[in-house]
Structure formats: C-alpha cells, structure tokens
Amino acid sequence: MNDVIGETTNLLRRTPDVLRSLLVGLPDSWTDTTDVPEHGWRPHAVVGHLITGELTDWIERTQLILEHGTSQPFEKFDRFAHADRDADATLDDLVEHFARLRSENLARLAELVTEEDLDRRGMHPSLGEVTLRELLATWAVHDLDHVAQIYAAMAGSHDAEVGPWKAYLGILLRRDDPAAVAG
Amino acid sequence: MNDVIGETTNLLRRTPDVLRSLLVGLPDSWTDTTDVPEHGWRPHAVVGHLITGELTDWIERTQLILEHGTSQPFEKFDRFAHADRDADATLDDLVEHFARLRSENLARLAELVTEEDLDRRGMHPSLGEVTLRELLATWAVHDLDHVAQIYAAMAGSHDAEVGPWKAYLGILLRRDDPAAVAG
C-alpha cells in the first residue's frame, strides 16, 4: 500500500535543511547571479518565490479542495509577490522564514489530509480540474524545480572562472543555450 | 583582495551536507529514476561520479600542477569508474563515502595550495593548458552541475504524478525537450 502523504512530506521537509546547508553564510560571490542571463532569478528571488507558495498556494488550495471541491477555483499564483515583500530581507533571513512556514504547513497538512482524500478534486484557474494527489506531487516537484534553479544561478556566478572546462559543464552551457550538450 | 581558496572551499564543504539532507533515508520512489529518459543517470550513479572525482581528479591534478606544471598531462577522467566499484553500495553508503573523501581532500587542499599558486598551469589531456584557479572553480561548479542532475532525476520520478501541472514545471519539461519553456 502506498503512503503518498508520507512519501511526499518526506521530501518536503528536507528542502529547508538543503537550503540552509547550501546558502546560509555563503559568500555573495556565489549568490549574486541569475539562473539565466536574461530575465533570470537570483537565489534571493527563488527562495522568495518558495515563500509565496507557502503563504498563498499549497495549503490554501488543499483547504479549498477539501471544503469546496471544484465549485470554487483556486486563486492565481502571484509569481512576483516576493519582489516588494522581500526587498529588505537578506538571503539568510529568507531561508529561515521559508523553513518556519514549511514546518507550519507540514503540520497543517498532517491535520487536514488523509490518504482517502487524495482523489478529491479542485478547480485550477487555468488548468481545469486537478486532484489533491496531483497538488501534493506538484508541491514537491516545484521545490525540486526551484532548488535546481538556485544551482544554475550559483554555477552561473562562476561561468568565467572555469576557463576551457566550460565545454564539459552542462549547467553552464545550458544558461547560454538550453539545448546545449556538454562535451 | 579576493580569497579564492576560501570562497571555493566554502562551497565545496557544503555539498556533503546538502546530499545528506536531500538523500539519506529518502524513499526509493524518489531516487530510482534517471535524470533524462535515455541514457540518464540515477542519483546513485551521480554520487558515484562525484566519488570518482574525489578519488582520482581534483587533488590528483592539483598535485600534478604543483609538481610538474604543464610537462605532465593529467590522466583522463574515467566517467564510468563508479559503475563496477559501487554496484553493491547503497545510496546512503555512497553519500557517507563521498563526505569522508571530500573532507580529506579539503584538508589536503589547505595544506597544498596558497593564493600565490593559483596562476600555475597544468596540461589537460583534451583542453590543453589550464590554471589551478580554473581547476578549483571547476571542482565547485562540477558539484553544482551534478547535484542539479540529482534534482532532475528526483523530479522525473514524479513526472506522471503532477498531472496537468507539468506544463508549469520546467525541470520536467526539459527532461523530454531540453529547450522547453514552462508555461
């Protein structure tokens, strides 16, 4: 028997520790570059975006599904809410804020949801009907997507420093050309 | 004045902690998928590859540069050494093996290299002349590249579970089409 909630929260509870291990106290020389050269995001913005998810998305939508099913569509996710909100926060502050919110939200998830609820449905404002099972998987994969984005930004900060080895480093080549293949 | 060695080792010493936070004890359902569908690598192979780097590449090449300059080319990096070596090890074993090697190698680096050595040159068997400064930056960015690869593999393990949200998850879309852009 699958334990979808346990397996998903096992991943979700790790992200704050990963971000602490990776970012807290790291010199700015690693964190002041965007993931892609044009319209990219710095790690500061990415952690801010993860905070927005904790504040407005995952648990909010879980509650909507449980209380209103498909009759009340989710609010749209504001992809730029972090810009003003976090302007004065340091990256270390943001990591700790995210960690606190994540911990609270996993406690709320454990109270709210059982395996029997996972096929209940909600209404996404653009994607249409979705299940709670899909929402929880998306919460976890969204973490993975955005932590990987932080990795691309950090690598980009040292694009020039690796010299000719860039030819072997796909994470750098893909910042210039998404379809590039490392040698 | 730049502290290149300090800034680089600051990043390098974090990777074992990140891998522990991310992988140790994680259910197999997250770790049994490759980063790309064809000829991809599971997290087990990626950590094995990082171990090969610690065993045969970074410190080995540092010593060659310091002792022989450009007169003796580096050994080629064996990108598949992990396959036989690690066949019986668990992923958790590999993370701890990597952590031990990384710690030893950073101690050796601190003994071997000062900022004054960074422009010394070595001979890469394919890329030609490279500097010790470039080697150290490559060591760090190589970590970032391969941890990001682990993230792609973990995301891929839940490709089917996110349902229609896949359209927004670049880390999944790029597994199918490297140039895909999330909606």
mmCIF file of C-alpha atoms in Angstrom:
data_model
loop_
_atom_site.group_PDB
_atom_site.id
_atom_site.type_symbol
_atom_site.label_atom_id
_atom_site.label_comp_id
_atom_site.label_asym_id
_atom_site.label_seq_id
_atom_site.Cartn_x
_atom_site.Cartn_y
_atom_site.Cartn_z
ATOM 1 C CA MET A 1 0.000 0.000 0.000
ATOM 2 C CA ASN A 2 1.330 3.389 -0.975
ATOM 3 C CA ASP A 3 1.912 6.058 1.606
ATOM 4 C CA VAL A 4 1.683 9.052 -0.694
ATOM 5 C CA ILE A 5 1.418 11.629 2.066
ATOM 6 C CA GLY A 6 4.368 10.185 3.970
ATOM 7 C CA GLU A 7 6.500 9.919 0.848
ATOM 8 C CA THR A 8 5.671 13.480 -0.207
ATOM 9 C CA THR A 9 6.226 15.067 3.183
ATOM 10 C CA ASN A 10 9.494 13.146 3.488
ATOM 11 C CA LEU A 11 10.719 15.188 0.518
ATOM 12 C CA LEU A 12 9.072 18.464 1.526
ATOM 13 C CA ARG A 13 10.569 18.532 5.000
ATOM 14 C CA ARG A 14 14.092 18.229 3.542
ATOM 15 C CA THR A 15 14.079 21.423 1.484
ATOM 16 C CA PRO A 16 14.704 23.863 4.365
ATOM 17 C CA ASP A 17 17.699 21.814 5.506
ATOM 18 C CA VAL A 18 19.060 21.670 1.981
ATOM 19 C CA LEU A 19 18.731 25.444 1.595
ATOM 20 C CA ARG A 20 20.394 26.040 4.958
ATOM 21 C CA SER A 21 23.287 23.727 4.077
ATOM 22 C CA LEU A 22 23.673 25.324 0.687
ATOM 23 C CA LEU A 23 23.074 29.024 1.270
ATOM 24 C CA VAL A 24 23.323 30.291 4.838
ATOM 25 C CA GLY A 25 26.594 32.167 5.233
ATOM 26 C CA LEU A 26 27.672 31.553 1.653
ATOM 27 C CA PRO A 27 29.727 34.445 0.177
ATOM 28 C CA ASP A 28 27.775 36.789 -2.129
ATOM 29 C CA SER A 29 30.136 35.913 -4.961
ATOM 30 C CA TRP A 30 28.126 32.676 -5.288
ATOM 31 C CA THR A 31 24.625 34.129 -4.941
ATOM 32 C CA ASP A 32 24.532 37.395 -6.873
ATOM 33 C CA THR A 33 23.919 35.976 -10.355
ATOM 34 C CA THR A 34 20.706 34.938 -12.108
ATOM 35 C CA ASP A 35 19.918 31.420 -13.299
ATOM 36 C CA VAL A 36 19.782 32.582 -16.944
ATOM 37 C CA PRO A 37 21.392 35.743 -18.297
ATOM 38 C CA GLU A 38 18.125 37.372 -19.499
ATOM 39 C CA HIS A 39 15.220 37.865 -17.075
ATOM 40 C CA GLY A 40 16.651 35.281 -14.720
ATOM 41 C CA TRP A 41 16.246 34.998 -10.960
ATOM 42 C CA ARG A 42 18.837 35.239 -8.215
ATOM 43 C CA PRO A 43 18.667 32.739 -5.332
ATOM 44 C CA HIS A 44 17.102 35.533 -3.222
ATOM 45 C CA ALA A 45 14.121 35.717 -5.591
ATOM 46 C CA VAL A 46 13.813 31.945 -5.833
ATOM 47 C CA VAL A 47 13.589 31.498 -2.065
ATOM 48 C CA GLY A 48 11.093 34.388 -2.034
ATOM 49 C CA HIS A 49 9.001 32.534 -4.603
ATOM 50 C CA LEU A 50 9.086 29.401 -2.438
ATOM 51 C CA ILE A 51 7.884 31.545 0.477
ATOM 52 C CA THR A 52 4.958 32.804 -1.609
ATOM 53 C CA GLY A 53 3.984 29.198 -2.246
ATOM 54 C CA GLU A 54 3.927 28.501 1.477
ATOM 55 C CA LEU A 55 1.945 31.671 2.197
ATOM 56 C CA THR A 56 -0.671 31.508 -0.538
ATOM 57 C CA ASP A 57 -0.672 28.306 -2.538
ATOM 58 C CA TRP A 58 -0.253 24.763 -1.295
ATOM 59 C CA ILE A 59 -2.185 24.680 1.959
ATOM 60 C CA GLU A 60 -4.653 27.285 0.752
ATOM 61 C CA ARG A 61 -5.502 25.130 -2.245
ATOM 62 C CA THR A 62 -5.636 21.979 -0.141
ATOM 63 C CA GLN A 63 -8.260 23.620 2.041
ATOM 64 C CA LEU A 64 -10.230 24.812 -0.978
ATOM 65 C CA ILE A 65 -10.341 21.273 -2.384
ATOM 66 C CA LEU A 66 -11.450 19.822 0.934
ATOM 67 C CA GLU A 67 -14.081 22.490 1.618
ATOM 68 C CA HIS A 68 -15.376 23.435 -1.826
ATOM 69 C CA GLY A 69 -14.237 20.765 -4.299
ATOM 70 C CA THR A 70 -14.401 22.049 -7.853
ATOM 71 C CA SER A 71 -17.011 24.714 -7.134
ATOM 72 C CA GLN A 72 -14.550 27.457 -6.157
ATOM 73 C CA PRO A 73 -11.456 27.898 -8.368
ATOM 74 C CA PHE A 74 -8.048 28.486 -6.768
ATOM 75 C CA GLU A 75 -6.602 31.988 -6.651
ATOM 76 C CA LYS A 76 -3.960 32.506 -9.323
ATOM 77 C CA PHE A 77 -0.404 32.149 -8.033
ATOM 78 C CA ASP A 78 1.325 35.562 -7.909
ATOM 79 C CA ARG A 79 4.745 34.824 -9.365
ATOM 80 C CA PHE A 80 6.127 38.218 -8.424
ATOM 81 C CA ALA A 81 4.754 38.711 -4.897
ATOM 82 C CA HIS A 82 8.248 38.296 -3.465
ATOM 83 C CA ALA A 83 9.730 41.313 -5.236
ATOM 84 C CA ASP A 84 8.308 44.000 -2.940
ATOM 85 C CA ARG A 85 7.759 41.825 0.095
ATOM 86 C CA ASP A 86 11.350 40.647 0.419
ATOM 87 C CA ALA A 87 13.231 43.734 -0.746
ATOM 88 C CA ASP A 88 14.807 44.350 2.669
ATOM 89 C CA ALA A 89 15.410 40.751 3.712
ATOM 90 C CA THR A 90 18.771 39.026 3.451
ATOM 91 C CA LEU A 91 19.017 35.645 1.769
ATOM 92 C CA ASP A 92 19.713 34.050 5.157
ATOM 93 C CA ASP A 93 16.542 35.691 6.543
ATOM 94 C CA LEU A 94 14.510 34.286 3.688
ATOM 95 C CA VAL A 95 15.808 30.756 4.202
ATOM 96 C CA GLU A 96 14.800 30.871 7.861
ATOM 97 C CA HIS A 97 11.398 32.379 7.022
ATOM 98 C CA PHE A 98 10.809 29.643 4.477
ATOM 99 C CA ALA A 99 11.859 26.958 6.970
ATOM 100 C CA ARG A 100 9.373 28.245 9.563
ATOM 101 C CA LEU A 101 6.499 28.386 7.071
ATOM 102 C CA ARG A 102 7.267 24.945 5.664
ATOM 103 C CA SER A 103 7.291 23.413 9.116
ATOM 104 C CA GLU A 104 3.926 25.022 9.951
ATOM 105 C CA ASN A 105 2.423 23.919 6.657
ATOM 106 C CA LEU A 106 3.526 20.303 7.022
ATOM 107 C CA ALA A 107 1.909 20.259 10.452
ATOM 108 C CA ARG A 108 -1.289 21.632 8.909
ATOM 109 C CA LEU A 109 -1.155 19.112 6.086
ATOM 110 C CA ALA A 110 -0.921 16.257 8.597
ATOM 111 C CA GLU A 111 -4.031 17.558 10.346
ATOM 112 C CA LEU A 112 -6.017 18.216 7.192
ATOM 113 C CA VAL A 113 -5.428 15.331 4.808
ATOM 114 C CA THR A 114 -5.601 11.528 4.848
ATOM 115 C CA GLU A 115 -4.870 9.086 2.035
ATOM 116 C CA GLU A 116 -8.618 8.771 1.439
ATOM 117 C CA ASP A 117 -8.781 12.446 0.420
ATOM 118 C CA LEU A 118 -6.210 12.195 -2.365
ATOM 119 C CA ASP A 119 -8.637 11.726 -5.251
ATOM 120 C CA ARG A 120 -10.751 14.710 -4.265
ATOM 121 C CA ARG A 121 -10.819 17.384 -6.916
ATOM 122 C CA GLY A 122 -10.366 21.116 -7.168
ATOM 123 C CA MET A 123 -10.502 23.690 -9.941
ATOM 124 C CA HIS A 124 -7.306 25.326 -11.166
ATOM 125 C CA PRO A 125 -7.997 28.735 -12.765
ATOM 126 C CA SER A 126 -6.055 27.817 -15.937
ATOM 127 C CA LEU A 127 -5.531 24.045 -15.916
ATOM 128 C CA GLY A 128 -9.059 22.972 -15.005
ATOM 129 C CA GLU A 129 -9.819 20.012 -12.751
ATOM 130 C CA VAL A 130 -6.944 18.671 -10.692
ATOM 131 C CA THR A 131 -6.716 16.217 -7.820
ATOM 132 C CA LEU A 132 -5.333 16.738 -4.341
ATOM 133 C CA ARG A 133 -2.891 13.915 -5.185
ATOM 134 C CA GLU A 134 -1.570 15.982 -8.094
ATOM 135 C CA LEU A 135 -1.367 19.112 -5.939
ATOM 136 C CA LEU A 136 0.828 17.367 -3.366
ATOM 137 C CA ALA A 137 3.142 15.901 -6.015
ATOM 138 C CA THR A 138 3.387 19.352 -7.596
ATOM 139 C CA TRP A 139 4.299 20.938 -4.260
ATOM 140 C CA ALA A 140 7.281 18.560 -4.028
ATOM 141 C CA VAL A 141 8.400 18.789 -7.666
ATOM 142 C CA HIS A 142 8.053 22.587 -7.502
ATOM 143 C CA ASP A 143 10.632 22.520 -4.689
ATOM 144 C CA LEU A 144 12.951 20.426 -6.850
ATOM 145 C CA ASP A 145 12.472 22.717 -9.853
ATOM 146 C CA HIS A 146 13.345 25.833 -7.910
ATOM 147 C CA VAL A 147 16.253 24.441 -5.906
ATOM 148 C CA ALA A 148 17.710 23.302 -9.240
ATOM 149 C CA GLN A 149 17.235 26.898 -10.433
ATOM 150 C CA ILE A 150 19.339 28.089 -7.486
ATOM 151 C CA TYR A 151 22.033 25.650 -8.593
ATOM 152 C CA ALA A 152 22.004 27.119 -12.105
ATOM 153 C CA ALA A 153 22.351 30.633 -10.684
ATOM 154 C CA MET A 154 25.221 29.634 -8.427
ATOM 155 C CA ALA A 155 27.021 27.899 -11.287
ATOM 156 C CA GLY A 156 26.475 30.964 -13.466
ATOM 157 C CA SER A 157 28.275 33.112 -10.920
ATOM 158 C CA HIS A 158 31.493 31.273 -11.842
ATOM 159 C CA ASP A 159 30.905 30.924 -15.570
ATOM 160 C CA ALA A 160 34.064 32.837 -16.432
ATOM 161 C CA GLU A 161 36.236 31.239 -13.765
ATOM 162 C CA VAL A 162 36.187 27.678 -15.109
ATOM 163 C CA GLY A 163 38.006 28.587 -18.328
ATOM 164 C CA PRO A 164 38.017 25.873 -21.007
ATOM 165 C CA TRP A 165 36.285 23.364 -18.693
ATOM 166 C CA LYS A 166 33.006 25.099 -19.522
ATOM 167 C CA ALA A 167 32.777 22.735 -22.512
ATOM 168 C CA TYR A 168 32.125 19.874 -20.058
ATOM 169 C CA LEU A 169 29.744 21.675 -17.710
ATOM 170 C CA GLY A 170 26.192 21.347 -18.971
ATOM 171 C CA ILE A 171 24.824 23.548 -16.191
ATOM 172 C CA LEU A 172 26.815 26.465 -17.679
ATOM 173 C CA LEU A 173 26.284 25.643 -21.352
ATOM 174 C CA ARG A 174 22.511 25.478 -20.859
ATOM 175 C CA ARG A 175 22.435 29.017 -19.441
ATOM 176 C CA ASP A 176 23.525 30.225 -22.913
ATOM 177 C CA ASP A 177 21.691 27.605 -24.997
ATOM 178 C CA PRO A 178 19.043 25.410 -23.342
ATOM 179 C CA ALA A 179 19.623 22.604 -25.854
ATOM 180 C CA ALA A 180 23.413 22.549 -25.424
ATOM 181 C CA VAL A 181 25.034 19.202 -24.684
ATOM 182 C CA ALA A 182 28.218 19.011 -22.633
ATOM 183 C CA GLY A 183 31.263 17.533 -24.376
ATOM 184 C CA MET B 1 41.646 41.241 -2.062
ATOM 185 C CA ASN B 2 39.976 38.072 -3.200
ATOM 186 C CA ASP B 3 40.098 34.922 -1.139
ATOM 187 C CA VAL B 4 39.560 32.453 -3.951
ATOM 188 C CA ILE B 5 40.535 29.389 -1.964
ATOM 189 C CA GLY B 6 38.307 30.332 0.963
ATOM 190 C CA GLU B 7 35.372 31.142 -1.291
ATOM 191 C CA THR B 8 35.757 27.893 -3.224
ATOM 192 C CA THR B 9 36.161 25.642 -0.212
ATOM 193 C CA ASN B 10 33.179 27.367 1.399
ATOM 194 C CA LEU B 11 31.086 25.931 -1.429
ATOM 195 C CA LEU B 12 32.864 22.569 -1.617
ATOM 196 C CA ARG B 13 32.431 21.752 2.052
ATOM 197 C CA ARG B 14 28.650 22.226 1.777
ATOM 198 C CA THR B 15 27.964 19.509 -0.799
ATOM 199 C CA PRO B 16 28.145 16.532 1.598
ATOM 200 C CA ASP B 17 25.668 18.229 3.938
ATOM 201 C CA VAL B 18 23.335 19.025 1.060
ATOM 202 C CA LEU B 19 23.444 15.412 -0.140
ATOM 203 C CA ARG B 20 22.804 14.111 3.368
ATOM 204 C CA SER B 21 19.852 16.463 3.847
ATOM 205 C CA LEU B 22 18.446 15.565 0.462
ATOM 206 C CA LEU B 23 19.082 11.836 0.090
ATOM 207 C CA VAL B 24 19.836 9.881 3.258
ATOM 208 C CA GLY B 25 16.764 7.873 4.200
ATOM 209 C CA LEU B 26 14.712 9.142 1.280
ATOM 210 C CA PRO B 27 12.248 6.546 -0.082
ATOM 211 C CA ASP B 28 13.361 4.772 -3.264
ATOM 212 C CA SER B 29 10.315 6.120 -5.059
ATOM 213 C CA TRP B 30 12.240 9.437 -5.299
ATOM 214 C CA THR B 31 15.638 8.042 -6.273
ATOM 215 C CA ASP B 32 15.072 5.222 -8.771
ATOM 216 C CA THR B 33 14.695 7.323 -11.930
ATOM 217 C CA THR B 34 17.290 8.784 -14.306
ATOM 218 C CA ASP B 35 17.804 12.491 -14.931
ATOM 219 C CA VAL B 36 16.837 12.105 -18.605
ATOM 220 C CA PRO B 37 14.814 9.220 -20.048
ATOM 221 C CA GLU B 38 17.533 7.954 -22.450
ATOM 222 C CA HIS B 39 20.986 7.075 -21.125
ATOM 223 C CA GLY B 40 20.394 9.107 -17.990
ATOM 224 C CA TRP B 41 21.889 8.632 -14.533
ATOM 225 C CA ARG B 42 20.193 7.776 -11.250
ATOM 226 C CA PRO B 43 21.266 9.652 -8.098
ATOM 227 C CA HIS B 44 23.290 6.547 -7.134
ATOM 228 C CA ALA B 45 25.455 6.925 -10.269
ATOM 229 C CA VAL B 46 25.785 10.679 -9.823
ATOM 230 C CA VAL B 47 27.106 10.369 -6.265
ATOM 231 C CA GLY B 48 29.418 7.621 -7.540
ATOM 232 C CA HIS B 49 30.729 10.002 -10.172
ATOM 233 C CA LEU B 50 31.374 12.646 -7.510
ATOM 234 C CA ILE B 51 33.307 9.994 -5.546
ATOM 235 C CA THR B 52 35.461 9.264 -8.609
ATOM 236 C CA GLY B 53 36.313 12.961 -8.761
ATOM 237 C CA GLU B 54 37.470 12.900 -5.155
ATOM 238 C CA LEU B 55 39.479 9.703 -5.691
ATOM 239 C CA THR B 56 41.193 10.498 -8.983
ATOM 240 C CA ASP B 57 40.718 14.026 -10.212
ATOM 241 C CA TRP B 58 40.774 17.234 -8.213
ATOM 242 C CA ILE B 59 43.562 16.726 -5.722
ATOM 243 C CA GLU B 60 45.498 14.482 -8.085
ATOM 244 C CA ARG B 61 45.515 17.226 -10.707
ATOM 245 C CA THR B 62 46.332 19.889 -8.145
ATOM 246 C CA GLN B 63 49.434 17.934 -7.188
ATOM 247 C CA LEU B 64 50.415 17.432 -10.824
ATOM 248 C CA ILE B 65 50.200 21.169 -11.455
ATOM 249 C CA LEU B 66 52.283 21.977 -8.385
ATOM 250 C CA GLU B 67 54.912 19.308 -9.039
ATOM 251 C CA HIS B 68 55.122 19.105 -12.833
ATOM 252 C CA GLY B 69 53.385 22.173 -14.274
ATOM 253 C CA THR B 70 52.483 21.628 -17.915
ATOM 254 C CA SER B 71 55.126 18.957 -18.523
ATOM 255 C CA GLN B 72 52.945 16.008 -17.451
ATOM 256 C CA PRO B 73 49.350 15.915 -18.685
ATOM 257 C CA PHE B 74 46.529 14.913 -16.334
ATOM 258 C CA GLU B 75 45.078 11.416 -16.518
ATOM 259 C CA LYS B 76 41.759 11.372 -18.342
ATOM 260 C CA PHE B 77 38.742 11.352 -16.028
ATOM 261 C CA ASP B 78 37.014 7.942 -16.092
ATOM 262 C CA ARG B 79 33.338 8.844 -16.316
ATOM 263 C CA PHE B 80 32.194 5.276 -15.709
ATOM 264 C CA ALA B 81 34.522 4.132 -12.921
ATOM 265 C CA HIS B 82 31.617 4.152 -10.481
ATOM 266 C CA ALA B 83 29.587 1.506 -12.301
ATOM 267 C CA ASP B 84 31.527 -1.547 -11.109
ATOM 268 C CA ARG B 85 33.017 -0.003 -7.995
ATOM 269 C CA ASP B 86 29.710 0.980 -6.419
ATOM 270 C CA ALA B 87 27.470 -1.867 -7.579
ATOM 271 C CA ASP B 88 26.926 -3.196 -4.053
ATOM 272 C CA ALA B 89 26.773 0.111 -2.170
ATOM 273 C CA THR B 90 23.529 1.757 -1.096
ATOM 274 C CA LEU B 91 22.906 5.379 -1.931
ATOM 275 C CA ASP B 92 23.278 6.252 1.759
ATOM 276 C CA ASP B 93 26.657 4.460 1.819
ATOM 277 C CA LEU B 94 27.816 6.473 -1.170
ATOM 278 C CA VAL B 95 26.835 9.790 0.390
ATOM 279 C CA GLU B 96 28.861 8.982 3.505
ATOM 280 C CA HIS B 97 31.823 7.758 1.431
ATOM 281 C CA PHE B 98 31.733 10.974 -0.584
ATOM 282 C CA ALA B 99 31.531 13.068 2.590
ATOM 283 C CA ARG B 100 34.604 11.386 4.036
ATOM 284 C CA LEU B 101 36.645 11.810 0.848
ATOM 285 C CA ARG B 102 35.614 15.450 0.432
ATOM 286 C CA SER B 103 36.618 16.256 3.976
ATOM 287 C CA GLU B 104 40.035 14.623 3.482
ATOM 288 C CA ASN B 105 40.553 16.393 0.163
ATOM 289 C CA LEU B 106 39.716 19.832 1.543
ATOM 290 C CA ALA B 107 42.243 19.241 4.301
ATOM 291 C CA ARG B 108 44.835 18.295 1.664
ATOM 292 C CA LEU B 109 43.961 21.336 -0.433
ATOM 293 C CA ALA B 110 44.530 23.613 2.544
ATOM 294 C CA GLU B 111 47.986 22.090 3.027
ATOM 295 C CA LEU B 112 48.943 22.146 -0.638
ATOM 296 C CA VAL B 113 47.772 25.427 -2.110
ATOM 297 C CA THR B 114 48.055 29.139 -1.373
ATOM 298 C CA GLU B 115 46.615 32.079 -3.307
ATOM 299 C CA GLU B 116 50.034 32.602 -4.883
ATOM 300 C CA ASP B 117 49.780 29.229 -6.619
ATOM 301 C CA LEU B 118 46.524 29.946 -8.439
ATOM 302 C CA ASP B 119 48.025 31.039 -11.750
ATOM 303 C CA ARG B 120 50.237 27.989 -12.031
ATOM 304 C CA ARG B 121 49.456 25.895 -15.065
ATOM 305 C CA GLY B 122 48.847 22.283 -15.914
ATOM 306 C CA MET B 123 48.103 20.316 -19.068
ATOM 307 C CA HIS B 124 44.635 18.870 -19.608
ATOM 308 C CA PRO B 125 44.731 15.864 -21.991
ATOM 309 C CA SER B 126 41.991 17.342 -24.217
ATOM 310 C CA LEU B 127 41.607 21.022 -23.275
ATOM 311 C CA GLY B 128 45.279 21.995 -23.242
ATOM 312 C CA GLU B 129 46.739 24.474 -20.757
ATOM 313 C CA VAL B 130 44.616 25.279 -17.734
ATOM 314 C CA THR B 131 45.309 27.097 -14.478
ATOM 315 C CA LEU B 132 44.977 25.854 -10.936
ATOM 316 C CA ARG B 133 42.485 28.704 -10.454
ATOM 317 C CA GLU B 134 40.304 27.215 -13.201
ATOM 318 C CA LEU B 135 40.650 23.717 -11.758
ATOM 319 C CA LEU B 136 39.349 24.855 -8.370
ATOM 320 C CA ALA B 137 36.413 26.755 -9.879
ATOM 321 C CA THR B 138 35.622 23.673 -11.973
ATOM 322 C CA TRP B 139 35.662 21.444 -8.902
ATOM 323 C CA ALA B 140 32.957 23.625 -7.354
ATOM 324 C CA VAL B 141 30.825 24.083 -10.479
ATOM 325 C CA HIS B 142 31.096 20.352 -11.192
ATOM 326 C CA ASP B 143 29.431 19.776 -7.796
ATOM 327 C CA LEU B 144 26.651 22.191 -8.723
ATOM 328 C CA ASP B 145 26.175 20.568 -12.126
ATOM 329 C CA HIS B 146 25.807 17.090 -10.681
ATOM 330 C CA VAL B 147 23.655 17.971 -7.686
ATOM 331 C CA ALA B 148 21.324 19.703 -10.147
ATOM 332 C CA GLN B 149 21.329 16.445 -12.128
ATOM 333 C CA ILE B 150 20.147 14.625 -8.998
ATOM 334 C CA TYR B 151 17.315 17.151 -8.761
ATOM 335 C CA ALA B 152 16.275 16.410 -12.358
ATOM 336 C CA ALA B 153 16.257 12.672 -11.624
ATOM 337 C CA MET B 154 14.204 13.123 -8.466
ATOM 338 C CA ALA B 155 11.692 15.335 -10.284
ATOM 339 C CA GLY B 156 11.486 12.799 -13.091
ATOM 340 C CA SER B 157 10.444 10.120 -10.614
ATOM 341 C CA HIS B 158 7.155 12.006 -10.176
ATOM 342 C CA ASP B 159 6.637 13.112 -13.763
ATOM 343 C CA ALA B 160 3.303 11.306 -14.041
ATOM 344 C CA GLU B 161 2.043 12.281 -10.594
ATOM 345 C CA VAL B 162 1.811 16.054 -11.152
ATOM 346 C CA GLY B 163 -0.901 15.743 -13.824
ATOM 347 C CA PRO B 164 -1.597 18.934 -15.795
ATOM 348 C CA TRP B 165 0.808 20.980 -13.625
ATOM 349 C CA LYS B 166 3.656 19.543 -15.689
ATOM 350 C CA ALA B 167 3.082 22.462 -18.090
ATOM 351 C CA TYR B 168 4.498 24.791 -15.408
ATOM 352 C CA LEU B 169 7.397 22.633 -14.257
ATOM 353 C CA GLY B 170 10.440 23.311 -16.400
ATOM 354 C CA ILE B 171 12.501 20.646 -14.649
ATOM 355 C CA LEU B 172 10.067 18.025 -16.052
ATOM 356 C CA LEU B 173 9.541 19.584 -19.466
ATOM 357 C CA ARG B 174 13.290 19.761 -20.075
ATOM 358 C CA ARG B 175 13.664 16.002 -19.473
ATOM 359 C CA ASP B 176 11.584 15.493 -22.645
ATOM 360 C CA ASP B 177 12.815 18.532 -24.604
ATOM 361 C CA PRO B 178 15.909 20.421 -23.388
ATOM 362 C CA ALA B 179 14.690 23.654 -24.992
ATOM 363 C CA ALA B 180 11.186 23.510 -23.483
ATOM 364 C CA VAL B 181 9.961 26.600 -21.643
ATOM 365 C CA ALA B 182 7.494 26.277 -18.779
ATOM 366 C CA GLY B 183 4.137 27.999 -19.212
#
